Amino acid sequence: GAGAGELRWSVPFPDALGRDFALSPTMPLMLTADTDSTVQSWALADPLPQLASSYSPGGFFGRMSFDAAGRRAVLVQHGNAVVLATGGGLSEAFREGNELRDGDEAVFFGPDDAIAVLEKNPANRQQSVLRILEPQDNGQWIARSWLGFDQSQPSCTRISCIAGAAEEETLAICCDDGSVRVIRDVRNFHPMTTFRSDIFPLTQAALSRDG
């Protein structure tokens, strides 16, 4: 209902600088994160957002990404995927492990909420790979496959950002040459559509729910 340029509300960061936010695709819910790596959950109530809860998972990287239902978010800590449940207060629902990895960012994708983790190739840190975590019946995830793009044509040795579609097995990856590769079937790595930009490196991408 606000007019063009009219400020409806603002969210304060009293103790640290803001570093990220994510909006639930289905719920009146927003997550914010500050430079102290504290995550806050906000109920988007009228007329002002209400702080519901906060959680400090420790230092983390990348952006927060919601799942298809908008009730869980994933982030990366020490290279591992960490899933936060947002219902009834923020809480840790899953942690991939304690092994130190070179993960930079993670996103949910697909109707079954698989997770793609962007990380540096352990064999060559100048290259990027995607670690695919498959959901299990017990609410956990297990790494099943790795996707590398150095052999693709044209090659994509380093990835600067990723995005996932909620309803389809689709990922978008930003390559170091300024292109965005949209992969329609992640598990089979096919088909792939390439969009090109004269500006690079790209720092963020987004996909609609249906890809």
PDB file of C-alpha atoms in Angstrom:
ATOM      1  CA  GLY A   1       0.000   0.000   0.000  1.00  0.00           C
ATOM      2  CA  ALA A   2       3.005   2.322   0.169  1.00  0.00           C
ATOM      3  CA  GLY A   3       3.495   4.844  -2.610  1.00  0.00           C
ATOM      4  CA  ALA A   4       6.586   5.013  -4.787  1.00  0.00           C
ATOM      5  CA  GLY A   5       9.603   5.853  -2.656  1.00  0.00           C
ATOM      6  CA  GLU A   6       7.629   5.729   0.604  1.00  0.00           C
ATOM      7  CA  LEU A   7       9.369   3.933   3.480  1.00  0.00           C
ATOM      8  CA  ARG A   8       7.017   1.439   5.083  1.00  0.00           C
ATOM      9  CA  TRP A   9       9.321   0.138   7.822  1.00  0.00           C
ATOM     10  CA  SER A  10      12.924  -0.587   8.628  1.00  0.00           C
ATOM     11  CA  VAL A  11      14.679  -3.291  10.618  1.00  0.00           C
ATOM     12  CA  PRO A  12      17.392  -2.128  13.035  1.00  0.00           C
ATOM     13  CA  PHE A  13      20.748  -3.792  13.663  1.00  0.00           C
ATOM     14  CA  PRO A  14      21.553  -2.338  17.109  1.00  0.00           C
ATOM     15  CA  ASP A  15      24.777  -4.182  17.922  1.00  0.00           C
ATOM     16  CA  ALA A  16      26.421  -4.901  14.550  1.00  0.00           C
ATOM     17  CA  LEU A  17      26.177  -4.141  10.845  1.00  0.00           C
ATOM     18  CA  GLY A  18      23.629  -5.984   8.725  1.00  0.00           C
ATOM     19  CA  ARG A  19      25.114  -8.456   6.261  1.00  0.00           C
ATOM     20  CA  ASP A  20      22.242 -10.456   4.737  1.00  0.00           C
ATOM     21  CA  PHE A  21      18.492 -11.042   4.693  1.00  0.00           C
ATOM     22  CA  ALA A  22      16.154 -13.679   3.261  1.00  0.00           C
ATOM     23  CA  LEU A  23      12.375 -13.671   2.790  1.00  0.00           C
ATOM     24  CA  SER A  24      10.346 -16.844   3.175  1.00  0.00           C
ATOM     25  CA  PRO A  25       8.638 -17.684  -0.151  1.00  0.00           C
ATOM     26  CA  THR A  26       5.427 -18.787   1.591  1.00  0.00           C
ATOM     27  CA  MET A  27       5.337 -17.351   5.130  1.00  0.00           C
ATOM     28  CA  PRO A  28       5.230 -13.765   6.471  1.00  0.00           C
ATOM     29  CA  LEU A  29       8.749 -14.344   7.767  1.00  0.00           C
ATOM     30  CA  MET A  30      12.133 -12.735   7.228  1.00  0.00           C
ATOM     31  CA  LEU A  31      15.600 -13.730   8.405  1.00  0.00           C
ATOM     32  CA  THR A  32      18.354 -11.187   8.893  1.00  0.00           C
ATOM     33  CA  ALA A  33      22.014 -11.725   9.738  1.00  0.00           C
ATOM     34  CA  ASP A  34      24.586  -9.290  11.079  1.00  0.00           C
ATOM     35  CA  THR A  35      28.354  -9.128  10.993  1.00  0.00           C
ATOM     36  CA  ASP A  36      28.484 -10.899  14.384  1.00  0.00           C
ATOM     37  CA  SER A  37      26.906 -13.906  12.598  1.00  0.00           C
ATOM     38  CA  THR A  38      23.719 -13.661  14.638  1.00  0.00           C
ATOM     39  CA  VAL A  39      20.575 -14.662  12.722  1.00  0.00           C
ATOM     40  CA  GLN A  40      17.277 -12.989  13.631  1.00  0.00           C
ATOM     41  CA  SER A  41      13.790 -14.195  12.740  1.00  0.00           C
ATOM     42  CA  TRP A  42      11.165 -11.498  12.089  1.00  0.00           C
ATOM     43  CA  ALA A  43       7.406 -11.971  11.819  1.00  0.00           C
ATOM     44  CA  LEU A  44       6.227  -9.569   9.123  1.00  0.00           C
ATOM     45  CA  ALA A  45       3.261  -8.253  11.089  1.00  0.00           C
ATOM     46  CA  ASP A  46       1.237  -5.120  10.437  1.00  0.00           C
ATOM     47  CA  PRO A  47       2.245  -2.365  10.913  1.00  0.00           C
ATOM     48  CA  LEU A  48       5.825  -3.288  11.939  1.00  0.00           C
ATOM     49  CA  PRO A  49       7.929  -6.475  11.859  1.00  0.00           C
ATOM     50  CA  GLN A  50       8.224  -8.225  15.205  1.00  0.00           C
ATOM     51  CA  LEU A  51      11.451  -9.882  16.340  1.00  0.00           C
ATOM     52  CA  ALA A  52      10.513 -13.512  16.990  1.00  0.00           C
ATOM     53  CA  SER A  53      13.846 -15.100  17.918  1.00  0.00           C
ATOM     54  CA  SER A  54      17.580 -15.002  17.329  1.00  0.00           C
ATOM     55  CA  TYR A  55      20.283 -17.632  17.013  1.00  0.00           C
ATOM     56  CA  SER A  56      24.068 -17.529  16.776  1.00  0.00           C
ATOM     57  CA  PRO A  57      25.346 -20.486  14.742  1.00  0.00           C
ATOM     58  CA  GLY A  58      28.870 -19.037  14.698  1.00  0.00           C
ATOM     59  CA  GLY A  59      30.748 -17.497  11.792  1.00  0.00           C
ATOM     60  CA  PHE A  60      29.213 -18.443   8.463  1.00  0.00           C
ATOM     61  CA  PHE A  61      29.649 -17.668   4.777  1.00  0.00           C
ATOM     62  CA  GLY A  62      27.451 -16.938   1.791  1.00  0.00           C
ATOM     63  CA  ARG A  63      23.810 -16.011   1.761  1.00  0.00           C
ATOM     64  CA  MET A  64      20.934 -17.669   3.603  1.00  0.00           C
ATOM     65  CA  SER A  65      18.569 -19.675   1.373  1.00  0.00           C
ATOM     66  CA  PHE A  66      15.023 -20.849   2.234  1.00  0.00           C
ATOM     67  CA  ASP A  67      13.577 -24.228   1.285  1.00  0.00           C
ATOM     68  CA  ALA A  68      10.440 -24.606  -0.855  1.00  0.00           C
ATOM     69  CA  ALA A  69       8.076 -24.504   2.142  1.00  0.00           C
ATOM     70  CA  GLY A  70       9.762 -21.420   3.579  1.00  0.00           C
ATOM     71  CA  ARG A  71      10.247 -23.026   6.984  1.00  0.00           C
ATOM     72  CA  ARG A  72      13.967 -23.868   6.869  1.00  0.00           C
ATOM     73  CA  ALA A  73      17.046 -21.981   5.751  1.00  0.00           C
ATOM     74  CA  VAL A  74      20.527 -23.177   4.882  1.00  0.00           C
ATOM     75  CA  LEU A  75      23.881 -21.462   5.382  1.00  0.00           C
ATOM     76  CA  VAL A  76      27.520 -22.539   5.303  1.00  0.00           C
ATOM     77  CA  GLN A  77      29.758 -22.777   8.371  1.00  0.00           C
ATOM     78  CA  HIS A  78      33.369 -23.971   8.081  1.00  0.00           C
ATOM     79  CA  GLY A  79      32.436 -25.163   4.598  1.00  0.00           C
ATOM     80  CA  ASN A  80      29.587 -27.387   5.831  1.00  0.00           C
ATOM     81  CA  ALA A  81      25.861 -26.937   5.243  1.00  0.00           C
ATOM     82  CA  VAL A  82      23.852 -25.981   8.340  1.00  0.00           C
ATOM     83  CA  VAL A  83      20.033 -26.023   8.206  1.00  0.00           C
ATOM     84  CA  LEU A  84      18.065 -23.775  10.560  1.00  0.00           C
ATOM     85  CA  ALA A  85      14.416 -24.505  11.376  1.00  0.00           C
ATOM     86  CA  THR A  86      12.366 -21.319  11.667  1.00  0.00           C
ATOM     87  CA  GLY A  87       9.138 -22.600  13.236  1.00  0.00           C
ATOM     88  CA  GLY A  88       8.695 -21.921  16.957  1.00  0.00           C
ATOM     89  CA  GLY A  89      11.978 -20.024  17.156  1.00  0.00           C
ATOM     90  CA  LEU A  90      15.249 -20.520  15.348  1.00  0.00           C
ATOM     91  CA  SER A  91      16.998 -23.821  15.986  1.00  0.00           C
ATOM     92  CA  GLU A  92      19.612 -25.969  14.291  1.00  0.00           C
ATOM     93  CA  ALA A  93      17.942 -28.846  12.430  1.00  0.00           C
ATOM     94  CA  PHE A  94      20.948 -30.297  10.606  1.00  0.00           C
ATOM     95  CA  ARG A  95      24.710 -29.908  10.485  1.00  0.00           C
ATOM     96  CA  GLU A  96      26.668 -31.640   7.753  1.00  0.00           C
ATOM     97  CA  GLY A  97      29.720 -32.446   9.840  1.00  0.00           C
ATOM     98  CA  ASN A  98      32.774 -31.105  11.612  1.00  0.00           C
ATOM     99  CA  GLU A  99      35.252 -31.583   8.773  1.00  0.00           C
ATOM    100  CA  LEU A 100      36.760 -28.287   7.616  1.00  0.00           C
ATOM    101  CA  ARG A 101      35.841 -27.694   3.988  1.00  0.00           C
ATOM    102  CA  ASP A 102      36.209 -24.890   1.467  1.00  0.00           C
ATOM    103  CA  GLY A 103      32.486 -24.289   1.050  1.00  0.00           C
ATOM    104  CA  ASP A 104      31.341 -20.759   0.195  1.00  0.00           C
ATOM    105  CA  GLU A 105      27.581 -20.892  -0.262  1.00  0.00           C
ATOM    106  CA  ALA A 106      24.622 -23.301  -0.156  1.00  0.00           C
ATOM    107  CA  VAL A 107      21.111 -23.295  -1.637  1.00  0.00           C
ATOM    108  CA  PHE A 108      18.052 -25.512  -1.485  1.00  0.00           C
ATOM    109  CA  PHE A 109      16.712 -26.690  -4.834  1.00  0.00           C
ATOM    110  CA  GLY A 110      14.022 -29.004  -6.171  1.00  0.00           C
ATOM    111  CA  PRO A 111      10.730 -30.222  -4.696  1.00  0.00           C
ATOM    112  CA  ASP A 112      12.490 -32.642  -2.326  1.00  0.00           C
ATOM    113  CA  ASP A 113      14.763 -29.898  -0.886  1.00  0.00           C
ATOM    114  CA  ALA A 114      18.136 -31.147  -2.023  1.00  0.00           C
ATOM    115  CA  ILE A 115      21.060 -28.877  -1.127  1.00  0.00           C
ATOM    116  CA  ALA A 116      23.843 -27.691  -3.415  1.00  0.00           C
ATOM    117  CA  VAL A 117      27.025 -26.477  -1.694  1.00  0.00           C
ATOM    118  CA  LEU A 118      29.465 -24.369  -3.686  1.00  0.00           C
ATOM    119  CA  GLU A 119      33.035 -25.203  -2.686  1.00  0.00           C
ATOM    120  CA  LYS A 120      36.587 -25.074  -3.961  1.00  0.00           C
ATOM    121  CA  ASN A 121      37.829 -28.243  -5.610  1.00  0.00           C
ATOM    122  CA  PRO A 122      39.953 -30.074  -2.984  1.00  0.00           C
ATOM    123  CA  ALA A 123      42.350 -31.124  -5.761  1.00  0.00           C
ATOM    124  CA  ASN A 124      42.663 -27.613  -7.207  1.00  0.00           C
ATOM    125  CA  ARG A 125      41.482 -24.647  -5.153  1.00  0.00           C
ATOM    126  CA  GLN A 126      41.471 -22.469  -8.276  1.00  0.00           C
ATOM    127  CA  GLN A 127      38.447 -24.452  -9.500  1.00  0.00           C
ATOM    128  CA  SER A 128      34.922 -24.770  -8.102  1.00  0.00           C
ATOM    129  CA  VAL A 129      32.653 -27.776  -7.636  1.00  0.00           C
ATOM    130  CA  LEU A 130      29.102 -28.258  -6.389  1.00  0.00           C
ATOM    131  CA  ARG A 131      28.544 -30.820  -3.645  1.00  0.00           C
ATOM    132  CA  ILE A 132      24.998 -32.206  -3.878  1.00  0.00           C
ATOM    133  CA  LEU A 133      23.364 -33.272  -0.599  1.00  0.00           C
ATOM    134  CA  GLU A 134      20.399 -35.603  -0.987  1.00  0.00           C
ATOM    135  CA  PRO A 135      17.572 -35.498   1.612  1.00  0.00           C
ATOM    136  CA  GLN A 136      16.907 -38.592   3.701  1.00  0.00           C
ATOM    137  CA  ASP A 137      13.692 -39.854   5.314  1.00  0.00           C
ATOM    138  CA  ASN A 138      15.046 -39.046   8.779  1.00  0.00           C
ATOM    139  CA  GLY A 139      15.332 -35.313   8.088  1.00  0.00           C
ATOM    140  CA  GLN A 140      19.061 -35.455   7.378  1.00  0.00           C
ATOM    141  CA  TRP A 141      21.080 -34.959   4.181  1.00  0.00           C
ATOM    142  CA  ILE A 142      23.934 -37.032   2.715  1.00  0.00           C
ATOM    143  CA  ALA A 143      26.495 -35.948   0.113  1.00  0.00           C
ATOM    144  CA  ARG A 144      25.924 -38.120  -2.960  1.00  0.00           C
ATOM    145  CA  SER A 145      27.688 -36.440  -5.853  1.00  0.00           C
ATOM    146  CA  TRP A 146      30.001 -33.657  -6.944  1.00  0.00           C
ATOM    147  CA  LEU A 147      29.630 -31.590 -10.107  1.00  0.00           C
ATOM    148  CA  GLY A 148      32.682 -30.016 -11.724  1.00  0.00           C
ATOM    149  CA  PHE A 149      32.535 -27.520 -14.572  1.00  0.00           C
ATOM    150  CA  ASP A 150      36.142 -27.332 -15.743  1.00  0.00           C
ATOM    151  CA  GLN A 151      35.463 -29.893 -18.490  1.00  0.00           C
ATOM    152  CA  SER A 152      32.267 -28.246 -19.774  1.00  0.00           C
ATOM    153  CA  GLN A 153      32.294 -26.308 -23.028  1.00  0.00           C
ATOM    154  CA  PRO A 154      32.912 -23.476 -22.616  1.00  0.00           C
ATOM    155  CA  SER A 155      34.697 -24.254 -19.376  1.00  0.00           C
ATOM    156  CA  CYS A 156      33.647 -22.738 -16.065  1.00  0.00           C
ATOM    157  CA  THR A 157      36.569 -23.190 -13.723  1.00  0.00           C
ATOM    158  CA  ARG A 158      35.402 -20.856 -10.983  1.00  0.00           C
ATOM    159  CA  ILE A 159      31.816 -20.198  -9.837  1.00  0.00           C
ATOM    160  CA  SER A 160      30.980 -16.863  -8.224  1.00  0.00           C
ATOM    161  CA  CYS A 161      27.325 -17.486  -7.220  1.00  0.00           C
ATOM    162  CA  ILE A 162      24.546 -20.079  -7.356  1.00  0.00           C
ATOM    163  CA  ALA A 163      20.738 -20.074  -7.169  1.00  0.00           C
ATOM    164  CA  GLY A 164      18.152 -22.844  -6.937  1.00  0.00           C
ATOM    165  CA  ALA A 165      14.537 -23.264  -8.063  1.00  0.00           C
ATOM    166  CA  ALA A 166      12.122 -24.506  -5.412  1.00  0.00           C
ATOM    167  CA  GLU A 167       9.805 -26.595  -7.604  1.00  0.00           C
ATOM    168  CA  GLU A 168      12.215 -27.937 -10.215  1.00  0.00           C
ATOM    169  CA  GLU A 169      15.575 -29.727 -10.245  1.00  0.00           C
ATOM    170  CA  THR A 170      17.162 -26.554 -11.587  1.00  0.00           C
ATOM    171  CA  LEU A 171      20.277 -24.625 -10.611  1.00  0.00           C
ATOM    172  CA  ALA A 172      21.789 -21.426 -11.962  1.00  0.00           C
ATOM    173  CA  ILE A 173      25.538 -20.935 -11.627  1.00  0.00           C
ATOM    174  CA  CYS A 174      27.520 -17.757 -12.301  1.00  0.00           C
ATOM    175  CA  CYS A 175      30.837 -18.459 -14.032  1.00  0.00           C
ATOM    176  CA  ASP A 176      34.031 -16.440 -13.971  1.00  0.00           C
ATOM    177  CA  ASP A 177      33.610 -15.486 -17.636  1.00  0.00           C
ATOM    178  CA  GLY A 178      30.407 -13.533 -16.933  1.00  0.00           C
ATOM    179  CA  SER A 179      28.040 -16.281 -18.081  1.00  0.00           C
ATOM    180  CA  VAL A 180      25.152 -17.844 -16.164  1.00  0.00           C
ATOM    181  CA  ARG A 181      24.576 -21.564 -16.764  1.00  0.00           C
ATOM    182  CA  VAL A 182      21.056 -22.856 -16.027  1.00  0.00           C
ATOM    183  CA  ILE A 183      21.090 -26.621 -15.444  1.00  0.00           C
ATOM    184  CA  ARG A 184      17.638 -28.188 -15.784  1.00  0.00           C
ATOM    185  CA  ASP A 185      18.507 -31.665 -14.489  1.00  0.00           C
ATOM    186  CA  VAL A 186      21.213 -31.319 -11.876  1.00  0.00           C
ATOM    187  CA  ARG A 187      21.717 -35.009 -11.172  1.00  0.00           C
ATOM    188  CA  ASN A 188      22.324 -35.775 -14.850  1.00  0.00           C
ATOM    189  CA  PHE A 189      23.982 -32.430 -15.576  1.00  0.00           C
ATOM    190  CA  HIS A 190      21.738 -31.856 -18.607  1.00  0.00           C
ATOM    191  CA  PRO A 191      20.384 -29.893 -20.385  1.00  0.00           C
ATOM    192  CA  MET A 192      22.267 -26.640 -19.842  1.00  0.00           C
ATOM    193  CA  THR A 193      21.352 -23.175 -21.119  1.00  0.00           C
ATOM    194  CA  THR A 194      23.970 -20.432 -21.126  1.00  0.00           C
ATOM    195  CA  PHE A 195      23.267 -16.712 -20.779  1.00  0.00           C
ATOM    196  CA  ARG A 196      26.100 -14.246 -21.299  1.00  0.00           C
ATOM    197  CA  SER A 197      26.906 -10.882 -19.755  1.00  0.00           C
ATOM    198  CA  ASP A 198      29.624  -8.351 -20.510  1.00  0.00           C
ATOM    199  CA  ILE A 199      29.922  -7.684 -16.776  1.00  0.00           C
ATOM    200  CA  PHE A 200      31.831 -10.109 -14.560  1.00  0.00           C
ATOM    201  CA  PRO A 201      32.290 -11.534 -12.129  1.00  0.00           C
ATOM    202  CA  LEU A 202      28.589 -11.709 -11.315  1.00  0.00           C
ATOM    203  CA  THR A 203      27.914 -11.780  -7.576  1.00  0.00           C
ATOM    204  CA  GLN A 204      24.304 -12.935  -7.254  1.00  0.00           C
ATOM    205  CA  ALA A 205      21.628 -14.811  -9.189  1.00  0.00           C
ATOM    206  CA  ALA A 206      17.980 -15.731  -8.559  1.00  0.00           C
ATOM    207  CA  LEU A 207      15.572 -18.269 -10.040  1.00  0.00           C
ATOM    208  CA  SER A 208      11.783 -18.283  -9.943  1.00  0.00           C
ATOM    209  CA  ARG A 209      10.122 -21.187  -8.145  1.00  0.00           C
ATOM    210  CA  ASP A 210       9.449 -23.026 -11.422  1.00  0.00           C
ATOM    211  CA  GLY A 211      12.937 -22.338 -12.780  1.00  0.00           C
TER     212      GLY A 211
END
